[in-house]
Coordinates of C-alpha atoms and ligand atoms in Angstrom, one line a residue:
M1 CA -16.9 67.7 -239.4
R2 CA -16.4 64.9 -241.8
A3 CA -13.0 63.7 -243.0
V4 CA -11.9 61.2 -245.7
V5 CA -8.8 59.1 -245.2
T6 CA -7.5 57.3 -248.3
G7 CA -5.5 54.3 -247.2
G8 CA -7.7 54.4 -244.0
A9 CA -7.4 50.6 -243.5
G10 CA -3.6 50.7 -243.6
F11 CA -1.1 50.9 -240.7
L12 CA -0.8 54.7 -240.5
G13 CA -4.3 55.4 -241.9
S14 CA -6.1 53.3 -239.4
H15 CA -4.3 55.0 -236.5
L16 CA -5.2 58.4 -238.0
V17 CA -8.9 57.3 -238.3
D18 CA -8.9 56.3 -234.6
R19 CA -7.5 59.7 -233.6
L20 CA -9.9 61.7 -235.8
V21 CA -12.9 59.8 -234.3
R22 CA -11.5 60.5 -230.8
D23 CA -11.3 64.2 -231.8
G24 CA -15.0 64.2 -232.8
W25 CA -14.8 63.7 -236.6
D26 CA -17.0 61.5 -238.7
V27 CA -14.6 59.6 -240.9
V28 CA -14.8 57.7 -244.1
A29 CA -11.9 55.4 -244.8
I30 CA -11.3 54.6 -248.4
D31 CA -9.1 51.6 -249.1
N32 CA -8.5 49.0 -251.9
L33 CA -7.3 46.5 -249.3
V34 CA -4.2 45.6 -251.3
T35 CA -2.0 46.2 -248.3
G36 CA -4.6 47.5 -245.8
S37 CA -7.0 45.3 -243.7
P38 CA -10.5 45.8 -242.3
D39 CA -9.2 44.3 -239.0
N40 CA -7.3 47.6 -238.4
L41 CA -10.5 49.5 -238.4
V42 CA -12.5 47.3 -236.0
P43 CA -12.2 49.7 -233.0
A44 CA -13.1 52.8 -235.2
L45 CA -16.0 51.0 -236.9
A46 CA -17.4 49.9 -233.5
T47 CA -17.8 53.6 -232.5
G48 CA -20.3 54.2 -235.3
K49 CA -18.4 57.3 -236.3
A50 CA -16.3 55.7 -239.0
S51 CA -17.1 53.7 -242.1
L52 CA -15.0 51.8 -244.7
V53 CA -15.5 52.2 -248.4
H54 CA -13.8 49.6 -250.6
Q55 CA -12.6 51.8 -253.4
D56 CA -9.4 52.1 -255.4
V57 CA -8.3 55.7 -255.7
I58 CA -6.5 54.8 -258.9
Q59 CA -9.9 54.2 -260.5
R60 CA -11.9 56.9 -258.6
C61 CA -12.1 58.9 -255.5
E62 CA -15.7 59.7 -254.6
V63 CA -17.8 59.9 -251.4
D64 CA -21.3 61.4 -251.2
G65 CA -22.0 64.3 -249.0
E66 CA -20.0 67.1 -247.4
V67 CA -16.3 66.6 -246.7
E68 CA -14.2 69.1 -244.8
F69 CA -10.8 67.4 -245.1
V70 CA -9.1 64.7 -247.2
F71 CA -6.1 62.9 -245.8
H72 CA -4.3 61.1 -248.7
L73 CA -2.4 58.2 -247.3
A74 CA -3.1 55.5 -249.8
S75 CA 0.0 53.7 -251.1
P76 CA 2.0 50.6 -250.5
A77 CA 4.9 51.8 -248.4
S78 CA 7.4 48.9 -247.9
P79 CA 10.4 48.5 -250.2
V80 CA 9.3 44.9 -250.6
D81 CA 6.0 46.2 -252.1
F82 CA 7.9 48.4 -254.5
E83 CA 9.1 45.2 -256.2
R84 CA 5.9 43.2 -255.7
L85 CA 3.5 46.0 -256.8
P86 CA 5.6 48.4 -258.9
F87 CA 2.7 49.5 -261.2
E88 CA 0.2 49.9 -258.4
V89 CA 2.8 52.1 -256.6
L90 CA 3.4 54.1 -259.7
R91 CA -0.3 54.6 -260.4
V92 CA -1.3 55.5 -256.9
G93 CA 1.5 58.0 -256.7
S94 CA 0.4 59.7 -259.9
V95 CA -3.3 59.1 -261.0
G96 CA -4.3 58.2 -257.5
T97 CA -3.0 61.5 -256.1
L98 CA -4.6 63.5 -258.9
N99 CA -8.0 61.8 -258.2
A100 CA -7.7 62.5 -254.5
L101 CA -6.7 66.2 -255.2
E102 CA -9.6 66.6 -257.7
F103 CA -12.0 65.1 -255.1
A104 CA -10.9 67.5 -252.4
H105 CA -11.2 70.4 -254.9
R106 CA -14.7 69.4 -255.9
K107 CA -15.7 69.2 -252.2
G108 CA -14.0 72.5 -251.2
A109 CA -12.1 70.4 -248.6
G110 CA -8.6 70.8 -247.2
F111 CA -6.1 68.2 -248.4
L112 CA -3.1 66.6 -246.7
M113 CA -0.5 64.6 -248.8
A114 CA 1.3 61.9 -247.0
S115 CA 4.8 62.0 -248.4
T116 CA 8.0 60.5 -247.2
S117 CA 11.7 60.8 -246.3
E118 CA 12.2 58.8 -249.6
V119 CA 11.9 62.1 -251.5
Y120 CA 15.5 62.8 -250.1
G121 CA 16.7 59.5 -251.7
D122 CA 20.1 58.5 -250.5
P123 CA 20.8 61.9 -248.7
L124 CA 24.2 63.5 -248.9
I125 CA 23.6 65.7 -245.9
S126 CA 22.4 64.8 -242.4
P127 CA 20.0 65.5 -240.8
Q128 CA 17.7 66.3 -243.7
P129 CA 15.8 69.6 -243.6
E130 CA 12.8 70.2 -245.8
T131 CA 14.8 72.5 -247.9
Y132 CA 17.1 69.7 -249.0
L133 CA 16.2 68.7 -252.6
G134 CA 17.4 65.1 -252.3
N135 CA 19.6 62.6 -254.1
V136 CA 17.1 60.2 -255.8
N137 CA 18.0 57.7 -258.4
P138 CA 15.2 58.0 -261.0
I139 CA 15.9 54.6 -262.5
G140 CA 16.5 52.7 -259.3
I141 CA 14.5 50.0 -257.8
R142 CA 12.8 52.4 -255.3
A143 CA 12.1 55.0 -258.0
V144 CA 8.5 53.9 -258.4
Y145 CA 7.8 55.1 -254.9
D146 CA 10.3 57.9 -254.5
E147 CA 9.4 59.6 -257.8
G148 CA 5.7 58.9 -257.3
K149 CA 5.8 60.8 -254.0
R150 CA 7.9 63.6 -255.5
Y151 CA 5.3 63.8 -258.3
S152 CA 2.5 63.8 -255.6
E153 CA 4.2 66.7 -253.9
A154 CA 4.5 68.6 -257.2
A155 CA 0.8 67.9 -257.9
T156 CA -0.3 69.0 -254.4
M157 CA 1.6 72.3 -254.8
A158 CA 0.1 72.8 -258.3
Y159 CA -3.4 72.4 -256.9
H160 CA -2.5 74.9 -254.1
R161 CA -1.0 77.5 -256.5
Y162 CA -3.3 77.3 -259.5
R163 CA -6.6 76.0 -258.0
G164 CA -6.4 77.6 -254.5
L165 CA -6.7 74.2 -252.7
D166 CA -5.9 74.4 -249.0
T167 CA -3.0 71.8 -248.9
R168 CA -0.5 70.3 -246.5
I169 CA 2.5 68.0 -247.2
V170 CA 3.9 65.8 -244.5
R171 CA 7.2 63.7 -244.9
F172 CA 7.2 60.7 -242.6
F173 CA 10.4 59.1 -241.5
N174 CA 10.3 55.3 -240.8
T175 CA 7.1 55.3 -238.8
Y176 CA 6.5 52.1 -236.8
G177 CA 4.0 50.6 -234.3
P178 CA 1.1 48.2 -233.9
R179 CA -0.7 47.1 -237.0
M180 CA 2.3 47.0 -239.3
R181 CA 1.8 44.0 -241.5
L182 CA 3.6 40.9 -240.2
D183 CA 4.9 40.1 -243.7
D184 CA 5.4 43.7 -244.7
G185 CA 9.2 43.1 -245.1
R186 CA 10.3 46.3 -243.4
V187 CA 13.0 46.2 -240.7
V188 CA 10.7 46.6 -237.7
P189 CA 8.2 43.8 -238.5
N190 CA 11.0 41.5 -239.8
F191 CA 13.3 41.9 -236.8
I192 CA 10.4 41.5 -234.2
A193 CA 8.9 38.5 -235.9
Q194 CA 12.3 36.9 -236.3
A195 CA 13.3 37.6 -232.7
L196 CA 10.0 36.2 -231.3
A197 CA 10.4 33.1 -233.4
G198 CA 14.0 32.6 -232.3
R199 CA 15.1 32.8 -235.9
P200 CA 18.2 34.8 -237.0
L201 CA 17.7 38.6 -237.5
T202 CA 18.5 39.3 -241.2
V203 CA 20.7 42.4 -241.4
Y204 CA 21.1 43.6 -245.0
G205 CA 24.7 44.7 -245.9
D206 CA 27.1 45.5 -243.0
G207 CA 24.3 47.0 -240.9
E208 CA 26.1 50.4 -240.7
Q209 CA 23.2 52.2 -242.5
T210 CA 21.1 54.3 -240.2
R211 CA 17.4 55.0 -239.7
S212 CA 15.5 57.1 -237.2
F213 CA 12.3 55.3 -236.0
G214 CA 9.2 57.4 -235.2
Y215 CA 6.3 56.0 -233.2
V216 CA 2.9 56.0 -235.0
D217 CA 1.0 58.0 -232.3
D218 CA 3.6 60.8 -232.5
A219 CA 3.3 60.8 -236.3
V220 CA -0.5 61.0 -236.1
D221 CA -0.3 63.8 -233.6
G222 CA 1.9 65.7 -236.0
V223 CA -0.6 65.1 -238.9
C224 CA -3.5 66.5 -236.8
R225 CA -1.4 69.6 -235.8
L226 CA -0.4 70.1 -239.4
A227 CA -4.0 69.8 -240.7
A228 CA -5.1 72.4 -238.2
S229 CA -2.2 74.7 -239.0
G230 CA -2.8 76.2 -242.5
Y231 CA 0.9 75.7 -243.3
H232 CA 1.5 74.7 -247.0
D233 CA 5.2 73.8 -247.3
P234 CA 6.4 70.3 -246.5
V235 CA 7.0 69.3 -242.8
N236 CA 9.2 66.4 -241.7
L237 CA 7.8 64.2 -238.9
G238 CA 10.2 61.7 -237.3
S239 CA 12.5 61.0 -234.5
Q240 CA 16.0 62.5 -233.9
W241 CA 17.3 59.2 -232.5
E242 CA 19.4 57.8 -235.3
F243 CA 20.3 54.1 -235.1
R244 CA 22.6 51.8 -237.1
V245 CA 20.6 48.9 -238.3
I246 CA 23.0 46.5 -236.5
D247 CA 22.4 48.3 -233.2
F248 CA 18.7 48.2 -233.8
A249 CA 18.8 44.5 -234.3
R250 CA 20.6 44.1 -230.9
L251 CA 18.0 46.3 -229.3
V252 CA 15.1 44.2 -230.6
I253 CA 16.9 41.0 -229.4
E254 CA 17.3 42.6 -225.9
L255 CA 13.7 43.9 -225.7
T256 CA 12.2 40.6 -226.8
G257 CA 14.5 38.6 -224.6
S258 CA 15.3 36.5 -227.6
G259 CA 18.2 34.1 -228.1
S260 CA 18.3 34.9 -231.8
E261 CA 21.5 35.5 -233.6
I262 CA 22.3 38.0 -236.4
E263 CA 22.7 36.8 -239.9
Y264 CA 24.2 39.1 -242.6
R265 CA 22.5 39.1 -246.0
P266 CA 23.6 40.9 -249.2
A267 CA 23.0 44.7 -249.2
L268 CA 19.9 45.9 -251.0
P269 CA 20.4 48.0 -254.1
D270 CA 19.9 51.7 -253.6
D271 CA 19.5 51.3 -249.8
P272 CA 19.9 54.8 -248.3
K273 CA 23.0 54.9 -246.1
Q274 CA 21.7 57.4 -243.6
R275 CA 18.4 59.0 -242.6
R276 CA 17.5 61.4 -239.9
P277 CA 15.0 64.2 -240.0
D278 CA 15.7 67.8 -239.1
T279 CA 12.4 68.5 -237.3
S280 CA 13.0 72.1 -236.4
R281 CA 10.2 73.2 -238.7
A282 CA 7.7 70.9 -237.0
E283 CA 8.8 72.2 -233.7
T284 CA 8.5 75.9 -234.7
V285 CA 5.4 75.8 -236.9
L286 CA 3.4 73.0 -235.1
G287 CA 4.9 73.0 -231.6
W288 CA 5.4 69.3 -232.2
R289 CA 8.0 67.0 -230.7
P290 CA 7.9 63.2 -230.5
T291 CA 7.1 62.1 -226.9
T292 CA 7.4 58.3 -227.2
S293 CA 10.8 56.8 -226.5
L294 CA 12.1 54.1 -228.9
E295 CA 12.0 51.6 -226.1
D296 CA 8.4 52.4 -225.1
G297 CA 7.3 52.3 -228.7
L298 CA 9.1 49.1 -229.4
R299 CA 7.6 47.4 -226.3
A300 CA 4.1 48.3 -227.4
T301 CA 4.9 47.1 -230.9
I302 CA 6.4 43.8 -229.6
A303 CA 3.4 43.2 -227.4
W304 CA 1.1 43.6 -230.4
F305 CA 3.2 41.2 -232.5
R306 CA 3.2 38.7 -229.7
D307 CA -0.5 38.8 -229.5
R308 CA -0.8 38.4 -233.3
L309 CA 1.7 35.6 -233.5
G310 CA 0.5 33.8 -230.3
T311 CA 3.9 33.8 -228.8
Ligands
UDP401 N1 16.7 45.9 -243.3 C1 17.5 44.9 -242.8 N2 16.9 43.7 -242.6 C2 15.6 43.5 -242.9 C3 14.8 44.5 -243.4 C4 15.4 45.8 -243.6 O1 18.7 45.0 -242.5 O2 15.1 42.3 -242.7 C5 17.4 47.3 -243.4 C6 17.2 47.8 -244.8 O3 18.3 47.4 -245.7 C7 17.3 49.3 -244.5 C8 16.7 49.5 -243.1 O4 16.7 48.2 -242.6 O5 18.6 49.8 -244.5 C9 15.3 50.0 -243.1 O6 14.6 49.2 -244.1 P1 13.0 49.3 -244.2 O7 12.6 48.3 -245.3 O8 12.3 49.2 -242.9 O9 12.7 50.8 -244.7 P2 13.4 51.9 -245.6 O10 13.9 52.9 -244.6 O11 14.6 51.3 -246.3 O12 12.4 52.4 -246.5

């Protein structure tokens, strides 16, 4: 069995490549290396069962030979990237997804679209079930990503309905773990790097906004179950454990044993106020539940950051 993972050199992508290799797949990772890094694939490449193709799915998505499944994960994913790379984000969420869908269709392969909790925007209900249609600002600063992912979901369903493509859609909620970019700008790498350096942890706004953090191994396990399931509607994957950002900052300080203080910065525009997945669909359809506690996941992530930062 041979799989293609777009964004395979990225944070989530590379963990998925590792898992697929462990499960006996041959894997081709496609990446333009804008936010991904070949370093993430060192263990997978060493097995001889994975390869990396430097290709930008915005331009083309093509791999010779038979392919049974395409996992489409390619996209910058940090709010910092949405401002740094707005046109790349727009293109990969539109043309990039169409190229990946067309590729899967040509190969007669299954297709999994990596979508996001951002399709719910700044949600007005909590927790968010897959049936919630969202509250997205189409002209806001995050719209390049949010609307791109919504478009990607629409395109995926169109290929399923009108071309018979065997599709899946997963909506990830704040996934974290080793291999997140140190300068990615998201809250997990920011707080850990700040705490390890003894610098103040930068809390945006009053810190009352909430997120639910899901460990990457659990997310990847959900992806593999979904790929095997034959289920076509979207499935949320994330943790039920909802945290205020201010409490998350305190937890990172505690787990790193840091003497860092907390520094309040201006709130970000369009920052969602709450986010927590309703995961009953994943439980019912996939028999999936996250098994990694936030403390265990954070300890593993902190250890990885320590190693990278030499602290
Ligand atoms: N955040 C923060 N300080 C930081 C980075 C992020 O307070 O240094 C907040 C951000 O405003 C948001 C939450 O943490 O409310 C999660 O942000 P992140 O960029 O990780 O992902 P998002 O869920 O917003 O896509």
